Amino acid sequence: MHKTSVPGVWRRFKNRYQIVGTQCETCKTNFYPPRELCPKCRRGGKISEKKFAGLGKIVTYTRVHAAPAGYEKQVPYAVAIVQLEEGPMLTTQIVDYNTDELKIGQSVRATFRKMYEDGDEGIIHYGTKFTPIRES
Amino acid sequence: MNPIAQYPFEISVEKVLKSSMVADPLTLLDCSPLTDGAAAIILAREDIAKKYTDTPVYLTGSGQASDTLALHDRSSLTGVLAAKIASEKAYKMAGVTAKDIPVAEVHDCFSIAELMAIEDIGFVSKGEGGKFVQDGQTKIGGKVAVNTSGGLKACGHPVGATGIKQAAEIVIQLRGDAGKRQVDGAEIGLTHNVGGSGATCVVNIFRR
Ligand SMILES: [Zn+2]
């Protein structure tokens, strides 16, 4: 008999593990997290799924030193608002950065990472973070 | 100056800068504390209020506005749009402008929030808040006395009680009962309260 696992259920939420949102085909506005309704076009909007490239730029950032529960081990960690190339903005952690790369305008790309743990024996939650793009 | 504040003593700039970092560049003393507290006001129609007090204070303007909860969906990160709209509504209802306000209580949950607040509600134009405070214009005796109660950071921030506490402070000011922190001759006062990091804002204007 088929059994479902908790991670298996979570994996089905595309927008949690990949940057999949929606687009209003009427006005071409992109949404992440996905919206089922375009706030501009309302009923006149036609919504379809849209996968984003996962590339963007840092709009603003901070380094968190006093963490909420579950994030204590990660301090200090960087949190930023990133604007995707396709337009939407999202709040995300920035990882694997050199100090001089944590700046407004820095190009970043999405990366799949561990988010937090529910204690030592609980589930490990995964999701998307962003990391600087280096010219090589 | 407020004897019932949570921190009723002076805190130097140096002490703020040296306190532990919370979220770069905000240190512990840039953030409002966790507070237990309570506040109350009695609201009544004018004719009823006059049966109970000879010094009623009138609520002459009230405005509310909301915005997205997520900061990344806002049109600006250097202001709170809801505060701008709420204050415009309140000024219109009260028939006054920002220039007419001599005393105000604003939601300074973090240091930056006070600067954004005084810009959003029109005491200064965008980007001028820091200089205005540095020049002493928000002190008692300046253009507009801001947070004579101590604000959220010094008086304390018992979240649900904060908005009423702001109104209570303005009532005390307008009645001339504020003692050492009295703003001389204040006839009009304003409160600016924010929820959800700016997702909602209420601005009230009072007159004695
Ligand atoms: Zn649309």
XYZ file of C-alpha atoms and ligand atoms in Angstrom:
345
model
C 0.000 0.000 0.000
C 1.208 3.486 -0.788
C 2.305 5.517 2.202
C 2.887 9.246 2.185
C 5.816 10.737 4.058
C 5.831 14.270 5.404
C 8.768 15.310 3.180
C 6.959 13.746 0.250
C 3.938 15.899 0.856
C 6.033 19.043 1.194
C 7.893 18.275 -2.037
C 4.638 18.645 -3.907
C 4.528 22.332 -3.039
C 6.473 23.535 -6.030
C 6.829 27.105 -4.885
C 8.557 26.035 -1.700
C 11.472 24.181 -3.249
C 11.698 25.824 -6.642
C 10.940 29.354 -7.568
C 7.648 28.661 -9.234
C 5.023 31.370 -9.154
C 2.360 32.616 -11.479
C 1.923 35.161 -14.224
C -1.085 37.223 -15.213
C -1.178 36.683 -18.969
C -3.373 39.757 -19.386
C -0.980 42.364 -17.941
C 2.188 40.178 -17.850
C 2.768 40.808 -14.129
C 4.676 37.992 -12.408
C 3.857 36.829 -8.886
C 5.930 35.025 -6.293
C 4.617 33.542 -4.063
C 1.969 32.551 -6.621
C -1.274 34.489 -6.732
C -4.496 32.983 -8.001
C -5.915 36.410 -8.807
C -4.273 39.456 -10.397
C -4.861 42.465 -8.107
C -4.714 44.774 -11.137
C -6.886 42.891 -13.633
C -9.132 41.113 -11.113
C -11.576 38.959 -13.094
C -10.041 40.140 -16.349
C -6.740 38.468 -15.495
C -5.743 35.027 -16.753
C -3.341 33.302 -14.333
C -0.856 30.639 -15.412
C 2.120 28.941 -13.773
C 5.515 30.569 -14.220
C 8.931 29.160 -13.330
C 11.489 31.825 -12.513
C 15.163 31.581 -13.392
C 16.213 32.137 -9.792
C 18.414 35.122 -10.632
C 18.092 38.514 -9.029
C 19.643 41.431 -7.180
C 19.787 42.449 -3.503
C 17.422 45.387 -2.844
C 18.200 45.680 0.882
C 19.685 43.470 3.571
C 20.547 43.037 7.229
C 22.549 40.632 9.345
C 20.485 39.051 12.101
C 22.324 38.634 15.412
C 19.355 37.921 17.693
C 17.575 34.995 16.063
C 14.039 33.710 16.517
C 13.557 30.130 17.782
C 15.018 27.506 15.460
C 17.599 29.818 13.894
C 19.937 30.286 16.876
C 22.710 28.133 15.430
C 22.902 30.246 12.288
C 23.683 33.687 13.798
C 24.769 36.044 12.476
C 22.985 35.326 9.231
C 22.088 37.596 6.366
C 18.507 38.301 5.330
C 17.733 40.278 2.212
C 14.930 41.408 -0.011
C 15.839 40.174 -3.483
C 14.222 41.326 -6.694
C 14.035 38.549 -9.282
C 14.942 39.345 -12.882
C 11.296 38.695 -13.775
C 10.114 41.376 -11.327
C 8.777 39.890 -8.068
C 10.554 40.601 -4.794
C 11.014 38.101 -2.006
C 12.613 37.906 1.420
C 15.387 35.337 1.700
C 18.581 34.386 3.456
C 21.860 35.129 1.685
C 24.456 32.378 2.181
C 28.096 31.708 1.226
C 28.913 35.381 0.880
C 32.060 37.386 1.434
C 31.477 40.545 3.466
C 31.971 42.782 0.419
C 29.291 40.837 -1.474
C 26.563 41.717 1.002
C 25.528 44.966 -0.663
C 22.633 46.605 -2.439
C 22.672 45.713 -6.133
C 24.666 42.482 -5.679
C 23.653 39.812 -8.232
C 22.497 36.606 -6.577
C 21.111 33.213 -7.593
C 18.798 30.757 -5.861
C 20.239 27.720 -4.101
C 18.572 24.792 -2.305
C 19.433 24.741 1.395
C 18.505 23.574 4.859
C 16.265 26.181 6.517
C 15.865 25.015 10.130
C 15.331 21.935 12.294
C 12.521 21.066 14.671
C 14.898 20.238 17.508
C 17.497 17.437 17.362
C 15.068 14.700 16.361
C 12.511 16.635 14.350
C 12.127 17.213 10.667
C 14.751 19.193 8.802
C 13.057 21.863 6.740
C 14.542 22.719 3.364
C 13.937 25.624 1.062
C 15.469 28.284 -1.147
C 18.198 30.708 -0.147
C 20.303 32.972 -2.360
C 24.041 33.222 -2.896
C 26.187 35.847 -4.671
C 27.054 35.258 -8.318
C 30.799 35.554 -8.872
C 32.349 36.554 -12.167
C 34.962 33.938 -13.091
C 10.885 62.911 32.363
C 8.018 60.435 32.455
C 8.085 58.909 35.945
C 5.983 55.896 34.938
C 8.121 54.968 31.916
C 9.808 51.561 31.799
C 13.187 53.285 31.348
C 12.760 56.598 33.201
C 16.396 57.656 32.771
C 18.631 59.139 30.110
C 20.382 56.797 27.679
C 23.429 58.150 25.847
C 24.068 57.724 22.131
C 27.262 55.902 23.057
C 25.369 53.377 25.164
C 22.953 52.702 22.281
C 25.812 52.148 19.844
C 27.615 49.853 22.277
C 24.588 47.692 23.115
C 24.450 44.267 21.482
C 23.571 44.009 17.796
C 20.081 42.702 16.990
C 19.755 43.199 13.237
C 22.466 45.248 11.599
C 22.592 48.292 12.136
C 19.934 48.218 14.891
C 21.272 47.491 18.362
C 19.308 46.334 21.394
C 18.631 49.913 22.528
C 17.386 50.842 19.045
C 14.528 48.406 19.674
C 11.488 48.870 21.887
C 11.503 46.560 24.922
C 9.066 43.845 25.902
C 6.722 45.501 28.372
C 3.868 44.658 30.691
C 1.563 47.629 30.878
C -1.961 48.904 30.646
C -3.692 52.075 29.539
C -7.269 53.310 29.476
C -9.282 56.166 28.077
C -12.968 56.958 28.450
C -14.782 57.806 25.230
C -18.129 59.556 25.278
C -20.308 61.950 23.317
C -19.618 65.615 24.089
C -22.781 66.265 26.127
C -22.199 63.129 28.212
C -18.479 63.829 28.674
C -19.271 67.277 30.054
C -21.272 65.679 32.873
C -18.131 63.955 34.081
C -15.322 66.412 33.381
C -14.741 70.116 32.940
C -11.703 69.416 30.778
C -12.776 67.065 27.992
C -10.388 66.478 25.114
C -11.946 66.143 21.673
C -11.038 63.543 19.069
C -11.327 65.731 15.971
C -9.751 63.579 13.283
C -9.115 59.894 12.740
C -7.635 58.063 9.762
C -6.746 54.451 9.089
C -5.015 52.812 6.131
C -3.490 49.446 5.333
C -0.835 47.974 3.064
C 0.638 44.556 2.287
C 2.027 42.650 5.263
C 5.149 41.528 3.387
C 7.778 44.266 3.227
C 8.953 42.975 -0.157
C 5.534 43.753 -1.669
C 5.549 47.407 -0.576
C 5.986 50.286 -2.992
C 8.715 51.819 -0.788
C 11.093 50.550 1.888
C 11.921 54.005 3.234
C 8.442 54.956 4.345
C 5.138 53.519 5.486
C 2.519 54.321 2.863
C -0.313 53.428 5.255
C 0.922 56.119 7.664
C 0.977 58.733 4.919
C -2.592 57.927 3.846
C -3.911 57.619 7.422
C -2.430 60.981 8.402
C -3.833 62.715 5.306
C -7.307 61.390 6.201
C -6.964 62.497 9.839
C -5.705 65.999 8.941
C -8.575 66.411 6.502
C -11.189 65.344 9.042
C -9.732 67.608 11.745
C -9.290 70.524 9.350
C -5.633 71.007 10.252
C -2.243 70.384 8.619
C 0.990 68.863 9.903
C 2.284 72.383 10.645
C -0.463 72.901 13.239
C 0.690 70.010 15.473
C 2.848 71.010 18.490
C 2.939 67.584 20.203
C 2.799 64.043 18.838
C 3.209 60.465 19.959
C 4.605 58.280 17.160
C 5.215 54.533 16.918
C 9.002 54.374 17.387
C 9.215 50.590 17.700
C 12.774 50.975 16.332
C 14.926 54.106 15.962
C 14.405 54.212 12.210
C 10.618 53.985 12.696
C 10.445 57.408 14.385
C 12.310 59.028 11.496
C 10.046 57.382 8.929
C 6.984 58.318 11.005
C 7.727 62.046 11.195
C 8.364 62.011 7.447
C 5.254 59.948 6.629
C 2.916 62.187 8.641
C 4.373 65.280 7.032
C 6.329 66.994 9.836
C 9.304 67.006 7.429
C 9.823 65.914 3.843
C 11.244 62.505 2.942
C 14.880 62.159 3.943
C 14.851 65.160 6.313
C 13.801 63.274 9.473
C 17.301 62.535 10.764
C 18.462 66.117 10.489
C 15.238 67.407 12.055
C 15.763 65.209 15.134
C 19.479 66.010 15.309
C 18.669 69.738 15.239
C 16.480 69.281 18.306
C 13.238 70.119 16.500
C 11.444 67.121 18.047
C 12.414 68.107 21.599
C 10.100 70.050 23.900
C 10.584 73.618 22.684
C 11.331 72.492 19.118
C 8.910 72.715 16.178
C 6.965 69.647 17.323
C 7.580 67.722 20.536
C 7.673 64.026 19.618
C 7.157 61.231 22.161
C 7.120 63.214 25.392
C 5.993 59.975 27.095
C 9.303 58.436 26.100
C 7.745 56.665 23.152
C 7.779 52.928 22.660
C 11.503 52.645 23.336
C 11.631 54.426 26.720
C 8.039 54.406 28.002
C 7.697 50.793 26.850
C 5.734 48.824 24.281
C 2.964 46.675 25.819
C 1.770 46.001 22.281
C -2.002 46.087 22.741
C -1.866 49.015 25.178
C 0.477 51.212 23.138
C -2.123 53.033 21.043
C -4.262 53.932 24.049
C -1.160 54.971 25.981
C -0.317 57.376 23.140
C -3.811 58.899 23.342
C -3.521 59.154 27.131
C -0.224 61.048 26.829
C -1.748 63.526 24.378
C -4.751 64.029 26.697
C -2.355 64.717 29.599
C -0.468 67.218 27.423
C -3.588 69.009 26.201
C -4.871 69.337 29.758
C -1.563 70.836 30.866
C -0.959 68.037 33.350
C 2.376 66.795 31.981
C 4.581 68.463 34.598
C 8.264 68.580 33.635
C 7.550 67.282 30.157
C 4.699 69.750 29.430
C 4.594 71.294 25.950
C 3.537 74.866 26.724
C 0.214 75.932 25.318
C -0.426 72.750 23.336
C -3.979 72.877 21.947
C -3.731 70.130 19.335
C -1.977 66.773 19.522
C -1.506 63.746 17.264
C -1.023 60.010 17.737
C 0.437 57.662 15.110
C 0.174 53.942 15.777
C 1.369 51.141 13.532
C 0.741 47.410 13.348
C 2.264 44.608 11.294
C 5.463 46.506 10.438
C 3.356 49.130 8.693
C 0.634 46.872 7.286
C -1.835 49.034 9.168
C -1.656 52.527 10.626
C -4.059 54.691 12.620
C -3.559 58.429 13.086
C -5.716 60.365 15.550
C -5.855 64.111 16.144
C -7.006 65.575 19.445
C -7.951 69.085 20.496
C -8.691 70.487 23.916
Zn -3.087 41.365 -14.546
